Amino acid sequence: MTASSTIRPPAVAGLFYPAQREVLSQNIKQLLAAAPTDIPGGALVALVSPHAGYQYSGPTAACAFSLLQSRRFDVVVIVSPSHREYFDGISIYDGKAYRTPLGDVMIDEELRARLLLDDTIIESSQLGHGEEHAVEVQLPFLQSIMGEVSMVPIVMGDQRREYCLHLGEKLAAVLKGRKALLIASTDLSHYHPHEIARNLDRIFIDDVAAFDCEGLMRNLELERTEACGGGPTVAVLLASRSLGADSVQVLHHCNSGDVTGEFNRVVGYLSAAVLQTN
């Protein structure tokens, strides 16, 4: 079987979300039903969405994905960190599709080819995709709301400034004129006591809310804040600005302690909408 015909199987079904199709569908319906119904004005260009287990970050993610129920897109581009595998560069899955218990999400091969054209940083490979959960956990929400949709799954093996800026510029160039949705997959600070986590997360949230790409990049580099998908968020915000977005609305944020009641070592979650209002 060639790489271009492979389908990536679910890696975290039964761990981060239910493995049974009907149970998963019902879980997502419940999460979406509990999400706020206020719909921000403007054209939706991108989302920031968390990627922990649904029992922890599902309600926060649902606040973002609920916005899709009144919108349509031709393709979704998901930009994710690599949690389990370091590599120097940015990887787009080289196969045919990602599989979840709800079915297959096909790769937009034409868009992938355009992102790869004459590029020395972005490559087509399985690096970072094998056991990575940060792309996968977004897909059941997309499938439940949008039905059949094509996507481009991107994993950043290295989140240095140069790569964030490059990816943001490349995404803007290839998505111009497309009815595309960008998703930055990220959690916030990891395993700090609640008060320290809140302070770290507040800097990240404030930079995102202010649509301050440079400020966010700088604060990540100086370790004033932290997020596993900080680089993907910077890249998506940069691309969104170039594509006409002019504002960000924070939809929900919390941490795992708000769910479990355990505040000694928490993980932060954020969802936000990147909009073109003018």
Coordinates of C-alpha atoms in Angstrom, one line a residue:
M1 CA 0.0 0.0 0.0
T2 CA 1.4 3.4 -1.0
A3 CA 1.5 6.3 1.5
S4 CA -0.9 8.3 -0.6
S5 CA -3.6 5.6 -0.2
T6 CA -3.2 5.0 3.5
I7 CA -5.8 5.9 6.0
R8 CA -4.7 6.9 9.5
P9 CA -6.6 4.9 12.1
P10 CA -7.9 6.4 15.3
A11 CA -5.2 6.6 17.9
V12 CA -7.1 7.9 20.9
A13 CA -10.7 6.6 20.5
G14 CA -11.7 5.1 23.8
L15 CA -9.2 7.3 25.6
F16 CA -9.9 10.9 24.7
Y17 CA -13.4 10.3 23.4
P18 CA -15.8 7.3 23.1
A19 CA -14.8 4.6 20.7
Q20 CA -18.4 3.5 19.9
R21 CA -20.0 5.4 17.1
E22 CA -23.4 6.0 18.8
V23 CA -22.0 6.8 22.2
L24 CA -19.6 9.3 20.5
S25 CA -22.4 10.9 18.5
Q26 CA -24.6 11.3 21.6
N27 CA -21.6 12.7 23.6
I28 CA -21.0 15.4 21.0
K29 CA -24.8 16.2 20.8
Q30 CA -24.9 16.8 24.5
L31 CA -21.7 19.0 24.5
L32 CA -23.1 21.1 21.7
A33 CA -26.5 21.4 23.3
A34 CA -24.9 22.8 26.4
A35 CA -22.8 25.4 24.5
P36 CA -24.0 29.0 24.5
T37 CA -26.2 30.0 21.7
D38 CA -24.9 33.5 21.1
I39 CA -23.4 33.7 17.6
P40 CA -20.7 36.4 17.1
G41 CA -21.2 38.6 14.1
G42 CA -18.9 38.6 11.1
A43 CA -17.4 35.9 8.8
L44 CA -15.7 33.1 10.7
V45 CA -12.1 32.7 9.5
A46 CA -10.6 30.5 12.2
L47 CA -11.1 28.8 15.5
V48 CA -8.8 28.1 18.5
S49 CA -9.9 24.8 20.1
P50 CA -8.5 22.6 22.9
H51 CA -7.6 19.0 22.4
A52 CA -7.7 17.2 25.8
G53 CA -10.1 14.4 26.6
Y54 CA -13.7 15.4 26.0
Q55 CA -14.5 15.0 29.7
Y56 CA -12.1 17.8 30.4
S57 CA -12.0 20.2 27.4
G58 CA -15.1 19.0 25.5
P59 CA -17.4 21.8 26.8
T60 CA -14.8 24.4 25.9
A61 CA -14.3 22.9 22.4
A62 CA -18.1 22.8 21.9
C63 CA -18.3 26.5 22.4
A64 CA -16.1 26.9 19.3
F65 CA -17.7 24.1 17.1
S66 CA -21.2 25.2 17.9
L67 CA -20.5 28.3 15.6
L68 CA -20.3 25.9 12.6
Q69 CA -23.9 24.9 12.8
S70 CA -24.9 28.0 10.8
R71 CA -21.9 28.1 8.5
R72 CA -20.4 26.1 5.6
F73 CA -16.8 25.6 4.5
D74 CA -15.2 23.7 1.6
V75 CA -12.1 22.6 3.5
V76 CA -10.8 22.7 7.1
V77 CA -7.1 23.2 7.9
I78 CA -6.1 22.0 11.3
V79 CA -2.7 23.1 12.7
S80 CA -1.5 21.0 15.7
P81 CA 1.6 20.6 17.9
S82 CA 3.5 17.3 18.0
H83 CA 3.3 15.9 21.5
R84 CA 5.1 12.6 21.1
E85 CA 7.6 13.1 18.3
Y86 CA 10.1 15.9 17.7
F87 CA 11.1 16.6 14.1
D88 CA 12.6 19.6 12.4
G89 CA 9.9 21.1 10.2
I90 CA 6.2 20.9 9.6
S91 CA 4.4 17.8 8.4
I92 CA 1.2 17.3 6.4
Y93 CA -0.1 13.8 6.5
D94 CA 0.8 12.0 3.3
G95 CA -2.1 9.6 3.3
K96 CA -5.6 9.6 2.0
A97 CA -7.7 10.3 5.1
Y98 CA -8.0 10.3 8.9
R99 CA -10.4 7.7 10.4
T100 CA -12.6 8.2 13.5
P101 CA -15.5 6.1 14.8
L102 CA -17.8 8.4 12.7
G103 CA -16.0 7.6 9.4
D104 CA -13.2 8.9 7.3
V105 CA -12.2 12.6 6.8
M106 CA -10.6 12.9 3.4
I107 CA -7.4 14.9 2.8
D108 CA -7.7 17.8 0.3
E109 CA -4.8 16.6 -1.9
E110 CA -4.8 19.6 -4.2
L111 CA -4.5 22.0 -1.3
R112 CA -1.8 19.8 0.3
A113 CA 0.1 19.9 -3.0
R114 CA -0.1 23.7 -3.1
L115 CA 1.3 24.0 0.5
L116 CA 4.2 21.7 -0.4
L117 CA 5.1 23.4 -3.7
D118 CA 8.7 24.7 -3.6
D119 CA 8.8 24.5 0.2
T120 CA 11.7 23.3 2.3
I121 CA 10.1 23.5 5.7
I122 CA 6.7 21.9 5.0
E123 CA 6.8 18.2 4.0
S124 CA 4.4 15.4 3.2
S125 CA 5.0 12.6 5.7
Q126 CA 3.6 10.6 8.6
L127 CA 6.0 12.4 11.0
G128 CA 4.0 13.6 14.1
H129 CA 0.7 12.0 12.9
G130 CA 0.9 8.4 14.2
E131 CA -0.1 8.7 17.8
E132 CA -0.8 12.4 17.9
H133 CA -4.2 13.3 19.4
A134 CA -4.4 17.1 18.7
V135 CA -5.7 16.8 15.2
E136 CA -7.8 13.7 15.8
V137 CA -10.0 15.0 18.7
Q138 CA -11.2 17.9 16.5
L139 CA -12.6 15.6 13.8
P140 CA -15.6 14.1 15.5
F141 CA -17.0 17.6 16.2
L142 CA -16.4 18.5 12.5
Q143 CA -18.0 15.3 11.3
S144 CA -21.1 15.7 13.6
I145 CA -21.8 19.2 12.5
M146 CA -20.5 19.4 8.9
G147 CA -21.0 15.9 7.6
E148 CA -18.5 15.2 4.8
V149 CA -15.8 17.7 4.7
S150 CA -12.2 17.6 3.4
M151 CA -9.3 18.7 5.5
V152 CA -5.5 19.3 5.6
P153 CA -3.9 18.0 8.9
I154 CA -0.7 19.9 9.7
V155 CA 1.6 19.0 12.6
M156 CA 4.4 21.4 13.7
G157 CA 7.4 19.3 14.8
D158 CA 9.3 22.5 15.7
Q159 CA 7.5 25.7 16.8
R160 CA 10.3 28.2 16.4
R161 CA 9.4 31.7 15.2
E162 CA 10.7 31.2 11.7
Y163 CA 8.4 28.2 11.2
C164 CA 5.4 29.9 12.7
L165 CA 5.8 32.9 10.4
H166 CA 6.4 30.8 7.4
L167 CA 3.4 28.6 7.9
G168 CA 1.2 31.6 8.5
E169 CA 2.3 33.2 5.3
K170 CA 2.0 30.0 3.3
L171 CA -1.5 29.3 4.6
A172 CA -2.6 32.8 3.7
A173 CA -1.3 32.5 0.2
V174 CA -2.9 29.1 -0.7
L175 CA -6.2 29.8 1.1
K176 CA -6.9 33.1 -0.5
G177 CA -10.2 32.9 -2.3
R178 CA -11.1 29.5 -0.7
K179 CA -14.1 28.9 1.6
A180 CA -11.7 27.6 4.2
L181 CA -11.8 27.3 8.0
L182 CA -8.5 27.3 10.0
I183 CA -8.3 25.6 13.4
A184 CA -5.4 26.1 15.9
S185 CA -5.4 23.1 18.2
T186 CA -3.9 24.0 21.6
D187 CA -4.2 23.5 25.3
L188 CA -2.7 26.2 27.6
S189 CA -0.4 25.8 30.6
H190 CA 0.3 22.3 31.9
Y191 CA 0.5 20.9 35.4
H192 CA 0.9 24.1 37.5
P193 CA -1.1 24.9 40.6
H194 CA -4.3 26.7 39.8
E195 CA -3.2 30.3 40.6
I196 CA 0.0 30.0 38.7
A197 CA -1.8 28.4 35.7
R198 CA -4.4 31.2 35.7
N199 CA -1.7 33.9 35.5
L200 CA 0.1 32.1 32.7
D201 CA -3.1 31.5 30.8
R202 CA -4.3 35.0 31.2
I203 CA -1.3 36.3 29.2
F204 CA -2.0 33.9 26.4
I205 CA -5.8 34.6 26.4
D206 CA -5.2 38.4 26.4
D207 CA -2.8 38.2 23.5
V208 CA -5.2 36.1 21.5
A209 CA -8.2 38.4 22.4
A210 CA -6.1 41.4 21.3
F211 CA -5.2 39.6 18.0
D212 CA -1.6 40.4 18.9
C213 CA 0.4 37.8 16.9
E214 CA 3.8 39.4 17.7
G215 CA 3.0 39.8 21.4
L216 CA 1.9 36.2 21.7
M217 CA 5.0 34.9 19.9
R218 CA 7.2 37.1 22.1
N219 CA 5.6 36.0 25.3
L220 CA 5.9 32.3 24.3
E221 CA 9.6 32.8 23.5
L222 CA 10.2 34.6 26.8
E223 CA 8.2 31.9 28.7
R224 CA 5.8 34.5 30.2
T225 CA 3.1 32.1 29.0
E226 CA 2.9 28.6 27.7
A227 CA 0.8 26.5 25.5
C228 CA 1.5 23.2 23.7
G229 CA 0.0 24.7 20.5
G230 CA 1.4 28.2 20.9
G231 CA 3.1 28.0 17.5
P232 CA 0.1 26.7 15.7
T233 CA -2.0 29.5 17.3
V234 CA 0.5 32.1 16.1
A235 CA 0.5 30.7 12.6
V236 CA -3.3 30.5 12.4
L237 CA -3.7 34.1 13.7
L238 CA -1.1 35.4 11.2
A239 CA -2.8 33.6 8.3
S240 CA -6.3 34.8 9.4
R241 CA -5.1 38.4 9.5
S242 CA -3.8 38.2 6.0
L243 CA -7.1 36.6 4.9
G244 CA -9.1 39.6 6.2
A245 CA -9.8 38.7 9.8
D246 CA -9.9 41.8 12.1
S247 CA -11.0 40.6 15.5
V248 CA -11.0 37.7 17.9
Q249 CA -13.7 36.8 20.3
V250 CA -12.8 34.6 23.3
L251 CA -15.6 32.1 23.7
H252 CA -14.7 30.0 26.8
H253 CA -11.7 29.3 29.0
C254 CA -11.2 27.2 32.1
N255 CA -8.8 24.5 33.4
S256 CA -9.0 20.9 34.4
G257 CA -9.4 21.8 38.0
D258 CA -12.8 23.4 37.2
V259 CA -13.9 20.0 36.0
T260 CA -12.2 17.7 38.5
G261 CA -12.0 19.9 41.6
E262 CA -8.3 19.0 41.8
F263 CA -6.3 22.3 41.6
N264 CA -2.7 21.2 42.4
R265 CA -1.8 20.3 38.8
V266 CA -4.1 21.7 36.2
V267 CA -4.2 22.1 32.4
G268 CA -5.7 25.2 30.8
Y269 CA -8.3 25.2 27.9
L270 CA -9.4 28.0 25.6
S271 CA -11.7 28.4 22.6
A272 CA -11.9 31.5 20.5
A273 CA -13.4 32.7 17.2
V274 CA -11.3 34.7 14.7
L275 CA -13.6 36.9 12.6
Q276 CA -13.8 39.3 9.7
T277 CA -16.3 42.0 10.9
N278 CA -15.6 44.7 8.3

